[in-house]
JSON list of C-alpha atoms in Angstrom, two decimals:
[
{"chain": "A", "resi": 1, "resn": "MET", "atom": "CA", "xyz": [102.40, 31.93, 108.63]},
{"chain": "A", "resi": 2, "resn": "SER", "atom": "CA", "xyz": [101.37, 35.54, 108.76]},
{"chain": "A", "resi": 3, "resn": "MET", "atom": "CA", "xyz": [98.63, 36.91, 106.54]},
{"chain": "A", "resi": 4, "resn": "ILE", "atom": "CA", "xyz": [98.36, 40.22, 104.71]},
{"chain": "A", "resi": 5, "resn": "GLU", "atom": "CA", "xyz": [95.29, 42.03, 103.32]},
{"chain": "A", "resi": 6, "resn": "ILE", "atom": "CA", "xyz": [95.11, 42.71, 99.59]},
{"chain": "A", "resi": 7, "resn": "GLU", "atom": "CA", "xyz": [92.47, 43.49, 96.95]},
{"chain": "A", "resi": 8, "resn": "VAL", "atom": "CA", "xyz": [91.83, 41.88, 93.59]},
{"chain": "A", "resi": 9, "resn": "VAL", "atom": "CA", "xyz": [89.80, 43.84, 90.99]},
{"chain": "A", "resi": 10, "resn": "TYR", "atom": "CA", "xyz": [88.41, 43.20, 87.53]},
{"chain": "A", "resi": 11, "resn": "GLY", "atom": "CA", "xyz": [85.79, 44.93, 85.53]},
{"chain": "A", "resi": 12, "resn": "LEU", "atom": "CA", "xyz": [83.71, 44.79, 82.41]},
{"chain": "A", "resi": 13, "resn": "PRO", "atom": "CA", "xyz": [81.63, 47.74, 81.14]},
{"chain": "A", "resi": 14, "resn": "HIS", "atom": "CA", "xyz": [78.52, 46.27, 82.81]},
{"chain": "A", "resi": 15, "resn": "LYS", "atom": "CA", "xyz": [80.03, 44.54, 85.90]},
{"chain": "A", "resi": 16, "resn": "GLN", "atom": "CA", "xyz": [82.94, 45.29, 88.23]},
{"chain": "A", "resi": 17, "resn": "VAL", "atom": "CA", "xyz": [84.14, 43.25, 91.21]},
{"chain": "A", "resi": 18, "resn": "LEU", "atom": "CA", "xyz": [86.57, 44.26, 93.99]},
{"chain": "A", "resi": 19, "resn": "LEU", "atom": "CA", "xyz": [87.45, 41.52, 96.44]},
{"chain": "A", "resi": 20, "resn": "SER", "atom": "CA", "xyz": [89.35, 42.11, 99.69]},
{"chain": "A", "resi": 21, "resn": "LEU", "atom": "CA", "xyz": [91.04, 39.09, 101.13]},
{"chain": "A", "resi": 22, "resn": "PRO", "atom": "CA", "xyz": [93.85, 37.87, 103.37]},
{"chain": "A", "resi": 23, "resn": "VAL", "atom": "CA", "xyz": [96.68, 35.96, 101.64]},
{"chain": "A", "resi": 24, "resn": "PRO", "atom": "CA", "xyz": [99.80, 34.36, 103.11]},
{"chain": "A", "resi": 25, "resn": "GLU", "atom": "CA", "xyz": [102.75, 36.74, 103.24]},
{"chain": "A", "resi": 26, "resn": "GLY", "atom": "CA", "xyz": [105.04, 35.94, 100.28]},
{"chain": "A", "resi": 27, "resn": "SER", "atom": "CA", "xyz": [102.18, 35.16, 97.88]},
{"chain": "A", "resi": 28, "resn": "SER", "atom": "CA", "xyz": [102.61, 35.99, 94.21]},
{"chain": "A", "resi": 29, "resn": "ILE", "atom": "CA", "xyz": [100.09, 37.90, 92.16]},
{"chain": "A", "resi": 30, "resn": "GLU", "atom": "CA", "xyz": [99.07, 34.69, 90.37]},
{"chain": "A", "resi": 31, "resn": "GLU", "atom": "CA", "xyz": [98.56, 32.84, 93.67]},
{"chain": "A", "resi": 32, "resn": "SER", "atom": "CA", "xyz": [96.57, 35.77, 95.06]},
{"chain": "A", "resi": 33, "resn": "ILE", "atom": "CA", "xyz": [94.27, 35.78, 92.01]},
{"chain": "A", "resi": 34, "resn": "LYS", "atom": "CA", "xyz": [93.61, 32.06, 92.49]},
{"chain": "A", "resi": 35, "resn": "LEU", "atom": "CA", "xyz": [92.96, 32.50, 96.21]},
{"chain": "A", "resi": 36, "resn": "SER", "atom": "CA", "xyz": [90.55, 35.40, 95.56]},
{"chain": "A", "resi": 37, "resn": "GLY", "atom": "CA", "xyz": [87.99, 33.25, 93.76]},
{"chain": "A", "resi": 38, "resn": "ILE", "atom": "CA", "xyz": [87.42, 35.99, 91.18]},
{"chain": "A", "resi": 39, "resn": "THR", "atom": "CA", "xyz": [87.20, 33.33, 88.45]},
{"chain": "A", "resi": 40, "resn": "GLY", "atom": "CA", "xyz": [83.86, 32.38, 90.01]},
{"chain": "A", "resi": 41, "resn": "HIS", "atom": "CA", "xyz": [82.61, 35.81, 88.97]},
{"chain": "A", "resi": 42, "resn": "PHE", "atom": "CA", "xyz": [84.52, 35.95, 85.66]},
{"chain": "A", "resi": 43, "resn": "PRO", "atom": "CA", "xyz": [85.25, 32.46, 84.30]},
{"chain": "A", "resi": 44, "resn": "GLU", "atom": "CA", "xyz": [87.10, 33.96, 81.31]},
{"chain": "A", "resi": 45, "resn": "ILE", "atom": "CA", "xyz": [90.03, 34.92, 83.57]},
{"chain": "A", "resi": 46, "resn": "VAL", "atom": "CA", "xyz": [92.93, 32.47, 83.34]},
{"chain": "A", "resi": 47, "resn": "PRO", "atom": "CA", "xyz": [95.21, 33.31, 86.28]},
{"chain": "A", "resi": 48, "resn": "SER", "atom": "CA", "xyz": [98.33, 31.91, 84.65]},
{"chain": "A", "resi": 49, "resn": "GLU", "atom": "CA", "xyz": [97.80, 34.05, 81.51]},
{"chain": "A", "resi": 50, "resn": "ALA", "atom": "CA", "xyz": [96.39, 37.23, 83.01]},
{"chain": "A", "resi": 51, "resn": "THR", "atom": "CA", "xyz": [97.77, 40.68, 82.24]},
{"chain": "A", "resi": 52, "resn": "VAL", "atom": "CA", "xyz": [98.00, 42.41, 85.64]},
{"chain": "A", "resi": 53, "resn": "GLY", "atom": "CA", "xyz": [99.19, 45.42, 87.53]},
{"chain": "A", "resi": 54, "resn": "ILE", "atom": "CA", "xyz": [99.31, 46.85, 91.03]},
{"chain": "A", "resi": 55, "resn": "PHE", "atom": "CA", "xyz": [97.79, 50.32, 91.38]},
{"chain": "A", "resi": 56, "resn": "SER", "atom": "CA", "xyz": [97.95, 50.85, 87.58]},
{"chain": "A", "resi": 57, "resn": "ARG", "atom": "CA", "xyz": [101.60, 49.77, 87.26]},
{"chain": "A", "resi": 58, "resn": "PRO", "atom": "CA", "xyz": [102.12, 46.68, 85.07]},
{"chain": "A", "resi": 59, "resn": "GLU", "atom": "CA", "xyz": [103.58, 43.72, 86.98]},
{"chain": "A", "resi": 60, "resn": "LYS", "atom": "CA", "xyz": [104.57, 40.11, 86.32]},
{"chain": "A", "resi": 61, "resn": "LEU", "atom": "CA", "xyz": [102.44, 37.28, 87.70]},
{"chain": "A", "resi": 62, "resn": "GLN", "atom": "CA", "xyz": [105.43, 36.17, 89.85]},
{"chain": "A", "resi": 63, "resn": "THR", "atom": "CA", "xyz": [105.62, 39.53, 91.66]},
{"chain": "A", "resi": 64, "resn": "ILE", "atom": "CA", "xyz": [105.21, 39.12, 95.43]},
{"chain": "A", "resi": 65, "resn": "VAL", "atom": "CA", "xyz": [102.31, 41.16, 96.83]},
{"chain": "A", "resi": 66, "resn": "LYS", "atom": "CA", "xyz": [102.59, 43.46, 99.84]},
{"chain": "A", "resi": 67, "resn": "ALA", "atom": "CA", "xyz": [99.98, 44.41, 102.39]},
{"chain": "A", "resi": 68, "resn": "GLY", "atom": "CA", "xyz": [97.46, 46.83, 100.96]},
{"chain": "A", "resi": 69, "resn": "ASP", "atom": "CA", "xyz": [98.23, 46.06, 97.31]},
{"chain": "A", "resi": 70, "resn": "ARG", "atom": "CA", "xyz": [95.36, 46.23, 94.78]},
{"chain": "A", "resi": 71, "resn": "ILE", "atom": "CA", "xyz": [95.89, 43.68, 92.02]},
{"chain": "A", "resi": 72, "resn": "GLU", "atom": "CA", "xyz": [94.18, 44.81, 88.83]},
{"chain": "A", "resi": 73, "resn": "ILE", "atom": "CA", "xyz": [93.43, 42.25, 86.13]},
{"chain": "A", "resi": 74, "resn": "TYR", "atom": "CA", "xyz": [93.34, 43.87, 82.70]},
{"chain": "A", "resi": 75, "resn": "ARG", "atom": "CA", "xyz": [91.11, 42.96, 79.77]},
{"chain": "A", "resi": 76, "resn": "PRO", "atom": "CA", "xyz": [92.70, 42.51, 76.37]},
{"chain": "A", "resi": 77, "resn": "LEU", "atom": "CA", "xyz": [92.81, 45.70, 74.28]},
{"chain": "A", "resi": 78, "resn": "ILE", "atom": "CA", "xyz": [90.32, 45.89, 71.45]},
{"chain": "A", "resi": 79, "resn": "ALA", "atom": "CA", "xyz": [92.42, 48.43, 69.52]},
{"chain": "A", "resi": 80, "resn": "ASP", "atom": "CA", "xyz": [95.94, 49.78, 69.73]},
{"chain": "A", "resi": 81, "resn": "PRO", "atom": "CA", "xyz": [95.73, 53.06, 71.71]},
{"chain": "A", "resi": 82, "resn": "LYS", "atom": "CA", "xyz": [98.43, 54.72, 69.55]},
{"chain": "A", "resi": 83, "resn": "GLU", "atom": "CA", "xyz": [96.53, 53.89, 66.36]},
{"chain": "A", "resi": 84, "resn": "MET", "atom": "CA", "xyz": [93.30, 55.23, 67.85]},
{"chain": "A", "resi": 85, "resn": "ARG", "atom": "CA", "xyz": [95.02, 58.56, 68.73]},
{"chain": "A", "resi": 86, "resn": "LYS", "atom": "CA", "xyz": [96.36, 58.81, 65.18]},
{"chain": "A", "resi": 87, "resn": "LEU", "atom": "CA", "xyz": [92.89, 58.21, 63.73]},
{"chain": "A", "resi": 88, "resn": "ARG", "atom": "CA", "xyz": [91.33, 60.83, 66.03]},
{"chain": "A", "resi": 89, "resn": "ALA", "atom": "CA", "xyz": [94.04, 63.37, 65.13]},
{"chain": "A", "resi": 90, "resn": "ALA", "atom": "CA", "xyz": [93.54, 62.72, 61.40]},
{"chain": "A", "resi": 91, "resn": "LYS", "atom": "CA", "xyz": [89.77, 63.16, 61.80]},
{"chain": "A", "resi": 92, "resn": "MET", "atom": "CA", "xyz": [90.25, 66.48, 63.64]},
{"chain": "A", "resi": 93, "resn": "ALA", "atom": "CA", "xyz": [92.69, 67.70, 60.96]},
{"chain": "A", "resi": 94, "resn": "LYS", "atom": "CA", "xyz": [90.03, 67.18, 58.29]},
{"chain": "A", "resi": 95, "resn": "LYS", "atom": "CA", "xyz": [87.55, 69.46, 60.10]}
]
């Protein structure tokens, strides 16, 4: 089986990890996350429930990775971005 090189990344405000690794060609994003061992750095990551993307584009866990892909694991949002923009705009309008 041929192998391809990919990267898996995750970050918190105080700690970021980027792992480069070979995975078997035809691996899914979920399989690649498991193979990366990133859960050893961040035990809160559950590969089967992760919200992910490749180069900032949202993807499904079943998506097959290609050589050179960078899988990004996203943290849950604390606040809705649209609501935050509305609040900032309302605050600026009051000034």
